[in-house]
Short mmCIF file of C-alpha atoms and ligand atoms in Angstrom, two decimals:
data_model
loop_
_atom_site.label_atom_id
_atom_site.label_comp_id
_atom_site.label_asym_id
_atom_site.label_seq_id
_atom_site.Cartn_x
_atom_site.Cartn_y
_atom_site.Cartn_z
CA MET A 1 0.05 -0.04 0.10
CA PRO A 2 1.42 3.42 -1.03
CA GLU A 3 1.57 6.21 1.56
CA LEU A 4 -1.32 8.38 0.85
CA ARG A 5 -1.08 12.32 1.56
CA ILE A 6 -4.11 14.05 1.00
CA ALA A 7 -4.63 17.74 0.53
CA GLU A 8 -7.49 20.09 0.56
CA ASN A 9 -7.31 21.09 -3.01
CA GLU A 10 -4.81 20.90 -6.05
CA GLU A 11 -3.08 24.22 -5.21
CA LYS A 12 -2.47 22.78 -1.50
CA MET A 13 -1.27 19.70 -3.15
CA ALA A 14 1.15 21.49 -5.28
CA GLU A 15 2.47 23.33 -2.32
CA ARG A 16 2.80 20.25 -0.06
CA ALA A 17 4.46 18.28 -2.82
CA ALA A 18 6.80 21.25 -3.49
CA GLU A 19 7.86 21.30 0.18
CA ASP A 20 8.33 17.50 0.03
CA ILE A 21 10.56 17.58 -2.94
CA ALA A 22 12.79 20.65 -1.99
CA ALA A 23 13.55 18.81 1.47
CA TRP A 24 14.27 15.47 -0.38
CA ILE A 25 16.57 17.34 -2.73
CA GLY A 26 18.35 18.68 0.25
CA ASP A 27 18.42 15.45 2.15
CA VAL A 28 20.02 13.53 -0.94
CA LEU A 29 22.40 16.31 -1.63
CA SER A 30 23.53 16.51 2.01
CA ARG A 31 24.38 12.99 2.24
CA GLY A 32 27.00 13.46 -0.69
CA GLU A 33 25.34 12.75 -3.56
CA ARG A 34 26.85 15.10 -6.30
CA PHE A 35 23.55 15.19 -8.32
CA PHE A 36 19.88 14.93 -7.55
CA HIS A 37 18.39 12.59 -10.54
CA TRP A 38 14.79 13.57 -10.82
CA VAL A 39 12.33 11.99 -13.50
CA LEU A 40 9.40 14.69 -14.41
CA THR A 41 6.34 13.49 -15.28
CA GLY A 42 3.87 14.83 -18.17
CA GLY A 43 0.29 15.46 -18.38
CA ASN A 44 -1.62 18.39 -16.85
CA THR A 45 -1.56 17.55 -13.00
CA PRO A 46 2.20 18.39 -12.32
CA LYS A 47 1.91 21.91 -13.91
CA LYS A 48 0.77 23.52 -10.82
CA LEU A 49 3.52 21.77 -8.92
CA TYR A 50 6.14 22.92 -11.68
CA GLU A 51 4.83 26.54 -11.36
CA ARG A 52 5.04 26.64 -7.68
CA LEU A 53 8.90 25.47 -7.67
CA SER A 54 9.34 28.09 -10.13
CA ARG A 55 8.58 30.77 -7.40
CA PRO A 56 10.17 31.77 -4.11
CA PRO A 57 11.55 30.29 -2.25
CA TYR A 58 12.16 27.29 -4.42
CA ASP A 59 13.54 29.02 -7.52
CA LYS A 60 16.68 30.10 -5.36
CA SER A 61 16.81 27.69 -2.47
CA ILE A 62 17.05 24.55 -4.59
CA PRO A 63 20.49 23.98 -5.71
CA TRP A 64 19.43 23.68 -9.32
CA SER A 65 23.02 23.23 -10.69
CA ARG A 66 23.23 20.01 -8.81
CA VAL A 67 19.71 18.53 -10.07
CA ARG A 68 19.44 16.62 -13.47
CA VAL A 69 16.14 16.38 -14.88
CA PHE A 70 14.70 13.39 -17.01
CA TRP A 71 11.44 12.58 -18.45
CA GLY A 72 9.18 9.37 -17.61
CA ASP A 73 7.73 9.61 -20.91
CA GLU A 74 7.33 12.08 -24.07
CA ARG A 75 4.89 12.29 -26.67
CA PHE A 76 6.30 11.67 -30.15
CA VAL A 77 5.66 15.35 -31.33
CA PRO A 78 8.14 18.20 -32.30
CA ALA A 79 9.56 19.79 -29.25
CA SER A 80 7.63 22.96 -30.03
CA ASP A 81 4.13 21.12 -30.06
CA GLU A 82 1.80 21.91 -27.24
CA ALA A 83 1.54 18.28 -26.36
CA SER A 84 5.33 18.02 -25.61
CA ASN A 85 6.07 17.24 -21.95
CA VAL A 86 9.38 18.63 -22.28
CA ARG A 87 8.24 21.79 -23.65
CA ALA A 88 5.41 22.18 -20.71
CA ALA A 89 8.28 21.65 -17.76
CA SER A 90 10.76 23.81 -19.67
CA GLU A 91 8.26 26.55 -20.12
CA ILE A 92 6.66 26.29 -16.75
CA LEU A 93 9.90 25.53 -14.51
CA LEU A 94 13.27 24.83 -16.21
CA ARG A 95 13.42 28.20 -17.91
CA LYS A 96 12.64 30.13 -14.83
CA VAL A 97 15.47 28.49 -12.51
CA ALA A 98 19.28 28.30 -12.84
CA ILE A 99 19.54 24.64 -13.91
CA PRO A 100 22.28 24.39 -16.52
CA ALA A 101 21.35 23.13 -20.16
CA GLU A 102 23.68 20.06 -19.55
CA ASN A 103 21.46 19.07 -16.58
CA ILE A 104 18.35 18.63 -18.71
CA PHE A 105 18.22 15.14 -20.33
CA ALA A 106 15.16 15.60 -22.55
CA PRO A 107 14.04 12.72 -25.08
CA ARG A 108 14.70 13.76 -28.58
CA THR A 109 11.61 13.44 -31.09
CA ASP A 110 13.31 14.96 -34.16
CA PHE A 111 13.59 11.46 -35.79
CA PRO A 112 11.74 9.70 -38.55
CA GLY A 113 10.15 7.24 -36.31
CA VAL A 114 9.17 6.69 -32.61
CA GLU A 115 11.47 3.54 -32.46
CA GLU A 116 14.64 5.62 -33.05
CA SER A 117 13.46 8.48 -30.70
CA ALA A 118 12.99 5.56 -27.77
CA ALA A 119 16.59 4.02 -28.91
CA GLN A 120 18.21 7.33 -28.71
CA TYR A 121 16.88 8.17 -25.25
CA GLU A 122 17.83 4.62 -23.93
CA LYS A 123 21.38 5.35 -25.53
CA ASP A 124 21.72 8.67 -23.85
CA LEU A 125 20.55 7.15 -20.39
CA LYS A 126 23.19 4.39 -20.75
CA TYR A 127 25.88 6.82 -21.75
CA LEU A 128 25.20 8.72 -18.39
CA PHE A 129 24.48 5.73 -16.02
CA HIS A 130 26.14 2.71 -17.62
CA THR A 131 23.97 0.27 -15.28
CA ILE A 132 20.30 0.74 -14.51
CA PRO A 133 19.79 4.19 -13.03
CA ARG A 134 18.38 4.36 -9.17
CA PHE A 135 16.56 7.91 -9.76
CA HIS A 136 16.36 9.95 -6.51
CA LEU A 137 12.69 10.89 -7.41
CA VAL A 138 10.26 9.71 -10.05
CA LEU A 139 7.27 11.74 -10.56
CA LEU A 140 4.07 9.87 -11.94
CA GLY A 141 0.70 11.21 -12.83
CA LEU A 142 -2.21 8.73 -12.88
CA GLY A 143 -4.48 8.00 -15.88
CA GLU A 144 -7.97 7.45 -15.51
CA ASP A 145 -7.43 4.10 -16.86
CA GLY A 146 -4.76 3.59 -14.29
CA HIS A 147 -1.82 4.03 -16.71
CA ILE A 148 1.42 5.73 -15.67
CA ALA A 149 4.06 7.35 -17.80
CA SER A 150 3.04 5.70 -21.26
CA LEU A 151 2.63 2.46 -19.93
CA PHE A 152 -1.18 1.49 -20.60
CA PRO A 153 -3.31 -1.22 -19.54
CA LYS A 154 -2.71 -4.68 -21.28
CA SER A 155 0.46 -3.11 -22.94
CA PRO A 156 3.08 -5.78 -23.48
CA HIS A 157 5.67 -3.06 -22.10
CA LEU A 158 4.33 -3.64 -18.68
CA THR A 159 6.32 -6.95 -18.40
CA GLU A 160 9.44 -5.40 -20.21
CA GLU A 161 12.57 -6.49 -18.42
CA GLN A 162 15.22 -5.40 -20.57
CA ARG A 163 14.82 -2.25 -22.16
CA TRP A 164 14.96 1.20 -20.36
CA VAL A 165 12.97 2.86 -22.96
CA VAL A 166 10.26 1.57 -25.26
CA PRO A 167 8.29 2.93 -28.09
CA VAL A 168 4.49 3.27 -27.82
CA LYS A 169 2.65 3.43 -31.03
CA ASP A 170 -1.00 2.79 -29.85
CA ALA A 171 -1.54 4.93 -26.96
CA PRO A 172 -5.21 5.16 -26.05
CA LYS A 173 -4.56 8.62 -24.77
CA PRO A 174 -3.69 10.85 -27.87
CA PRO A 175 -1.09 11.52 -29.17
CA LEU A 176 -0.86 7.91 -30.31
CA GLU A 177 2.96 7.78 -30.44
CA ARG A 178 5.18 8.14 -27.30
CA ILE A 179 8.32 6.95 -25.72
CA SER A 180 8.20 5.69 -22.18
CA LEU A 181 10.53 4.46 -19.29
CA THR A 182 9.93 1.03 -18.40
CA LEU A 183 9.02 -0.44 -14.91
CA PRO A 184 12.37 -1.85 -14.12
CA LEU A 185 13.65 1.76 -14.22
CA VAL A 186 10.66 3.45 -12.31
CA ASN A 187 10.88 0.61 -9.61
CA ASN A 188 14.55 0.97 -9.18
CA ALA A 189 13.99 4.76 -7.79
CA GLU A 190 14.38 5.71 -4.33
CA GLN A 191 11.18 7.77 -4.23
CA ILE A 192 8.13 7.52 -6.25
CA MET A 193 5.94 10.44 -6.06
CA PHE A 194 2.31 10.19 -7.57
CA LEU A 195 0.42 13.49 -8.06
CA ILE A 196 -3.35 12.82 -8.52
CA SER A 197 -6.06 15.54 -8.57
CA GLY A 198 -9.76 15.81 -9.51
CA GLU A 199 -12.98 13.85 -9.30
CA SER A 200 -12.21 12.26 -12.60
CA LYS A 201 -9.34 10.24 -10.90
CA ALA A 202 -11.45 9.11 -7.75
CA SER A 203 -12.92 6.02 -9.35
CA VAL A 204 -9.41 4.63 -10.55
CA VAL A 205 -7.71 5.65 -7.21
CA LYS A 206 -10.40 3.64 -5.38
CA SER A 207 -10.09 0.56 -7.49
CA ALA A 208 -6.35 0.52 -7.80
CA LEU A 209 -5.98 0.52 -4.10
CA ASN A 210 -8.75 -2.19 -3.30
CA GLN A 211 -8.46 -4.45 -6.20
CA PRO A 212 -5.84 -7.19 -6.46
CA ILE A 213 -2.82 -6.20 -8.50
CA GLY A 214 -3.06 -6.87 -12.29
CA LYS A 215 -5.62 -4.47 -13.99
CA TYR A 216 -3.98 -1.13 -13.49
CA PRO A 217 -0.38 -0.25 -14.54
CA CYS A 218 -0.28 1.92 -11.34
CA GLN A 219 -0.40 -1.18 -9.47
CA TYR A 220 2.99 -2.64 -10.91
CA VAL A 221 4.67 0.54 -9.51
CA TRP A 222 6.34 -0.86 -6.29
CA PRO A 223 10.19 -0.12 -5.91
CA MET A 224 12.47 -2.81 -4.63
CA ALA A 225 13.87 -0.72 -2.14
CA GLY A 226 12.36 2.66 -2.21
CA THR A 227 9.15 4.58 -1.01
CA VAL A 228 5.94 5.46 -2.84
CA ILE A 229 3.86 8.31 -1.98
CA TRP A 230 0.53 9.26 -3.50
CA TRP A 231 -0.17 12.68 -3.47
CA LEU A 232 -3.99 13.28 -3.71
CA ASP A 233 -6.42 16.05 -3.51
CA ARG A 234 -9.69 15.56 -1.90
CA ALA A 235 -11.63 15.31 -5.09
CA ALA A 236 -9.53 12.53 -6.21
CA TYR A 237 -9.79 10.79 -2.79
CA PRO A 238 -12.95 11.89 -1.08
CA GLY A 239 -12.65 9.43 1.75
CA GLY A 240 -9.12 10.81 3.07
CA GLU A 241 -8.11 12.66 6.21
CA LEU A 242 -6.51 15.88 5.38
CA SER A 243 -2.78 16.08 5.74
C1 6PG B 301 1.34 11.82 -20.12
C2 6PG B 301 1.63 11.53 -19.07
C3 6PG B 301 0.67 10.55 -18.38
C4 6PG B 301 -0.03 11.45 -17.40
C5 6PG B 301 -1.43 10.78 -17.11
C6 6PG B 301 -2.26 11.79 -16.02
O1 6PG B 301 2.53 12.28 -20.84
O2 6PG B 301 0.26 11.95 -20.81
O3 6PG B 301 2.81 11.06 -18.53
O4 6PG B 301 1.23 9.32 -17.92
O5 6PG B 301 0.60 11.55 -16.15
O6 6PG B 301 -2.16 10.61 -18.35
O7 6PG B 301 -2.30 12.85 -16.92
P1 6PG B 301 -2.93 14.23 -16.36
O8 6PG B 301 -2.13 14.68 -15.20
O9 6PG B 301 -3.11 15.20 -17.47
O10 6PG B 301 -4.46 13.86 -15.83
#
């Protein structure tokens, strides 16, 4: 069972999650790690968090020069496309803080096909990490069908054990083509934080937490040696106590 943290509303959730992340970055860097390795999520839910981190105190208090960012998934669209997860995080947060360009590991989508894009991102990650990375933080959203990153229900990629990044060509959530980190990388993380808000997620949250593992990709998120926090607002988890 993940650790549930319930906030009154989306704004408060963004505020509290920002506090958590800033503290976690401080903890990791103060124990001697040279960089904080952080996987960002796409979609709409994290935008309020990214915006909050772009403002005081976090825009200056977080040592951004020691933060390296990656993406859990990206849509196979031009970097300038409104659907791009990299574009969203860059506009809302990364261009507003002093994170060096060399610390931003964005998937490239300027390839003829999504397969090449996924292969290149895996190559980039392997060049940096050599062995399977243990990210300090992986942010995830939750789809109404229980998907995480671009790993959708019944996808063969849910049981992928070798590849770090896979191409997705039939996403039920447009855009159709995406690249996604695989579960071995997600589950090797030290901390995984879901950001879930809105009434539309209440049903999948209730089912995923109460039904046996299998139907929902979010149920496959279980780090070997790490923690999983689900940040939810009251609309997504009507039964919860407030944090
Ligand atoms: C994406 C995301 C995806 C997202 C969920 C929730 O690229 O679409 O990575 O996994 O996190 O679909 O999306 P919302 O936050 O917009 O509800």
